[in-house]
Amino acid sequence: MLAIPSVRLATPGDARAIAGLSRDFIEYGLGWSYTPERILRAIRSRTTNVAVIEDRGDLLAVGIMDYGDAAAHLVLLGVQPAQRRRGLGRHILLWLEQCALTAGLEKIGVEVRADNPGAIGFYAALGYGARSRVPGYYRGVVDAVRLEKVLGSTGVEGAG
Ligand SMILES: CC(C)(COP(=O)(O)OP(=O)(O)OC[C@H]1O[C@@H](n2cnc3c(N)ncnc32)[C@H](O)[C@@H]1OP(=O)(O)O)[C@@H](O)C(=O)NCCC(=O)NCCS
């Protein structure tokens, strides 16, 4: 099995590639809201981590998490199609979760497209449980499933 490259915080130079990954593989059919400018704001935010995995200049995966007083929110997570099912999604999410755990937060929330059973399976494997369905959450056209993970319950061990 190939080694997984390490996770690092994004820099402004990553914004365009991250936004492109979101447009093509996360926001498909919804329009483009995570533009380079919005990603830049997230990179500069003091309460947000934008984490990436890259290999020789190519962006392989991105995860964005907001950290609040008691809970964190996973804003965006995506892995390039050719790189899926080799553990990159798990690796970057556990890295972001570890930051929340270190900060003493209690839980992490995320919304996922209801028409994306692969991602729902991924989150279930990582210990996220479904809390509710939100009709029309995405631009009024696609429902969301709202998921939550209570930290310390499962899965955070081994991040790094
Ligand atoms: C969801 C996504 C981030 C998963 O990334 P990944 O790197 O392929 O996932 P991993 O290889 O780390 O998978 C970890 C575990 O999650 C589960 N899993 C991953 N993809 C799955 C799928 N398509 N169906 C069911 N379970 C899945 C498996 O249990 C997997 O472990 P295994 O491969 O040993 O069986 C990736 O498929 C993706 O980018 N999808 C498009 C964007 C998206 O849906 N983002 C999430 C919503 S914002």
mmCIF file of N, CA and C in Angstrom, residues 28 73-74 109-123 128 130 132-134 137-138 142-147:
data_model
loop_
_atom_site.group_PDB
_atom_site.id
_atom_site.type_symbol
_atom_site.label_atom_id
_atom_site.label_comp_id
_atom_site.label_asym_id
_atom_site.label_seq_id
_atom_site.Cartn_x
_atom_site.Cartn_y
_atom_site.Cartn_z
ATOM 1 N N TYR A 28 -21.219 19.851 -7.471
ATOM 2 C CA TYR A 28 -21.762 19.547 -8.800
ATOM 3 C C TYR A 28 -23.298 19.690 -8.798
ATOM 4 N N HIS A 73 -17.690 22.357 13.159
ATOM 5 C CA HIS A 73 -18.531 22.072 11.990
ATOM 6 C C HIS A 73 -17.629 21.775 10.803
ATOM 7 N N LEU A 74 -17.844 20.623 10.193
ATOM 8 C CA LEU A 74 -17.093 20.277 8.994
ATOM 9 C C LEU A 74 -17.759 20.959 7.813
ATOM 10 N N GLY A 109 -20.400 18.577 13.822
ATOM 11 C CA GLY A 109 -21.569 18.431 12.955
ATOM 12 C C GLY A 109 -21.166 18.571 11.499
ATOM 13 N N VAL A 110 -21.945 17.953 10.631
ATOM 14 C CA VAL A 110 -21.714 18.071 9.188
ATOM 15 C C VAL A 110 -23.028 17.816 8.460
ATOM 16 N N GLU A 111 -23.221 18.506 7.342
ATOM 17 C CA GLU A 111 -24.346 18.199 6.465
ATOM 18 C C GLU A 111 -23.794 17.538 5.208
ATOM 19 N N VAL A 112 -24.528 16.559 4.722
ATOM 20 C CA VAL A 112 -24.099 15.868 3.508
ATOM 21 C C VAL A 112 -25.289 15.745 2.574
ATOM 22 N N ARG A 113 -25.000 15.808 1.282
ATOM 23 C CA ARG A 113 -26.075 15.676 0.303
ATOM 24 C C ARG A 113 -26.769 14.322 0.469
ATOM 25 N N ALA A 114 -28.099 14.363 0.505
ATOM 26 C CA ALA A 114 -28.853 13.120 0.668
ATOM 27 C C ALA A 114 -28.711 12.227 -0.558
ATOM 28 N N ASP A 115 -28.285 12.821 -1.703
ATOM 29 C CA ASP A 115 -28.099 12.027 -2.915
ATOM 30 C C ASP A 115 -26.662 11.514 -3.050
ATOM 31 N N ASN A 116 -25.952 11.439 -1.928
ATOM 32 C CA ASN A 116 -24.547 11.033 -1.938
ATOM 33 C C ASN A 116 -24.326 9.872 -0.950
ATOM 34 N N PRO A 117 -24.804 8.670 -1.327
ATOM 35 C CA PRO A 117 -24.699 7.547 -0.382
ATOM 36 C C PRO A 117 -23.251 7.182 -0.045
ATOM 37 N N GLY A 118 -22.316 7.431 -0.980
ATOM 38 C CA GLY A 118 -20.915 7.132 -0.697
ATOM 39 C C GLY A 118 -20.407 7.936 0.480
ATOM 40 N N ALA A 119 -20.701 9.254 0.473
ATOM 41 C CA ALA A 119 -20.237 10.107 1.569
ATOM 42 C C ALA A 119 -20.948 9.735 2.878
ATOM 43 N N ILE A 120 -22.224 9.392 2.787
ATOM 44 C CA ILE A 120 -22.953 9.000 4.008
ATOM 45 C C ILE A 120 -22.322 7.729 4.589
ATOM 46 N N GLY A 121 -21.925 6.796 3.705
ATOM 47 C CA GLY A 121 -21.236 5.581 4.154
ATOM 48 C C GLY A 121 -19.896 5.902 4.784
ATOM 49 N N PHE A 122 -19.190 6.859 4.186
ATOM 50 C CA PHE A 122 -17.895 7.286 4.725
ATOM 51 C C PHE A 122 -18.057 7.834 6.147
ATOM 52 N N TYR A 123 -19.016 8.753 6.317
ATOM 53 C CA TYR A 123 -19.195 9.351 7.650
ATOM 54 C C TYR A 123 -19.650 8.313 8.672
ATOM 55 N N TYR A 128 -19.963 8.964 12.572
ATOM 56 C CA TYR A 128 -20.981 10.027 12.527
ATOM 57 C C TYR A 128 -22.362 9.387 12.432
ATOM 58 N N ALA A 130 -26.626 9.903 11.934
ATOM 59 C CA ALA A 130 -27.619 10.808 11.327
ATOM 60 C C ALA A 130 -28.508 11.390 12.417
ATOM 61 N N SER A 132 -30.888 14.289 11.463
ATOM 62 C CA SER A 132 -32.126 14.746 10.832
ATOM 63 C C SER A 132 -31.916 14.892 9.329
ATOM 64 N N ARG A 133 -33.008 15.061 8.622
ATOM 65 C CA ARG A 133 -32.950 15.356 7.192
ATOM 66 C C ARG A 133 -33.456 16.775 7.005
ATOM 67 N N VAL A 134 -32.771 17.560 6.190
ATOM 68 C CA VAL A 134 -33.145 18.960 6.001
ATOM 69 C C VAL A 134 -33.568 19.155 4.542
ATOM 70 N N TYR A 137 -31.947 21.813 1.595
ATOM 71 C CA TYR A 137 -30.829 22.525 2.246
ATOM 72 C C TYR A 137 -29.868 23.122 1.217
ATOM 73 N N TYR A 138 -29.652 22.410 0.124
ATOM 74 C CA TYR A 138 -28.716 22.894 -0.895
ATOM 75 C C TYR A 138 -29.490 23.604 -2.004
ATOM 76 N N VAL A 142 -31.633 20.135 -3.343
ATOM 77 C CA VAL A 142 -31.131 18.844 -2.849
ATOM 78 C C VAL A 142 -31.250 18.839 -1.320
ATOM 79 N N ASP A 143 -31.801 17.736 -0.780
ATOM 80 C CA ASP A 143 -31.911 17.608 0.682
ATOM 81 C C ASP A 143 -30.535 17.324 1.303
ATOM 82 N N ALA A 144 -30.413 17.646 2.578
ATOM 83 C CA ALA A 144 -29.213 17.281 3.345
ATOM 84 C C ALA A 144 -29.577 16.285 4.433
ATOM 85 N N VAL A 145 -28.607 15.454 4.759
ATOM 86 C CA VAL A 145 -28.686 14.659 5.981
ATOM 87 C C VAL A 145 -27.712 15.310 6.954
ATOM 88 N N ARG A 146 -28.221 15.648 8.138
ATOM 89 C CA ARG A 146 -27.374 16.288 9.159
ATOM 90 C C ARG A 146 -26.816 15.178 10.054
ATOM 91 N N LEU A 147 -25.502 15.173 10.189
ATOM 92 C CA LEU A 147 -24.817 14.112 10.953
ATOM 93 C C LEU A 147 -24.034 14.735 12.106
#
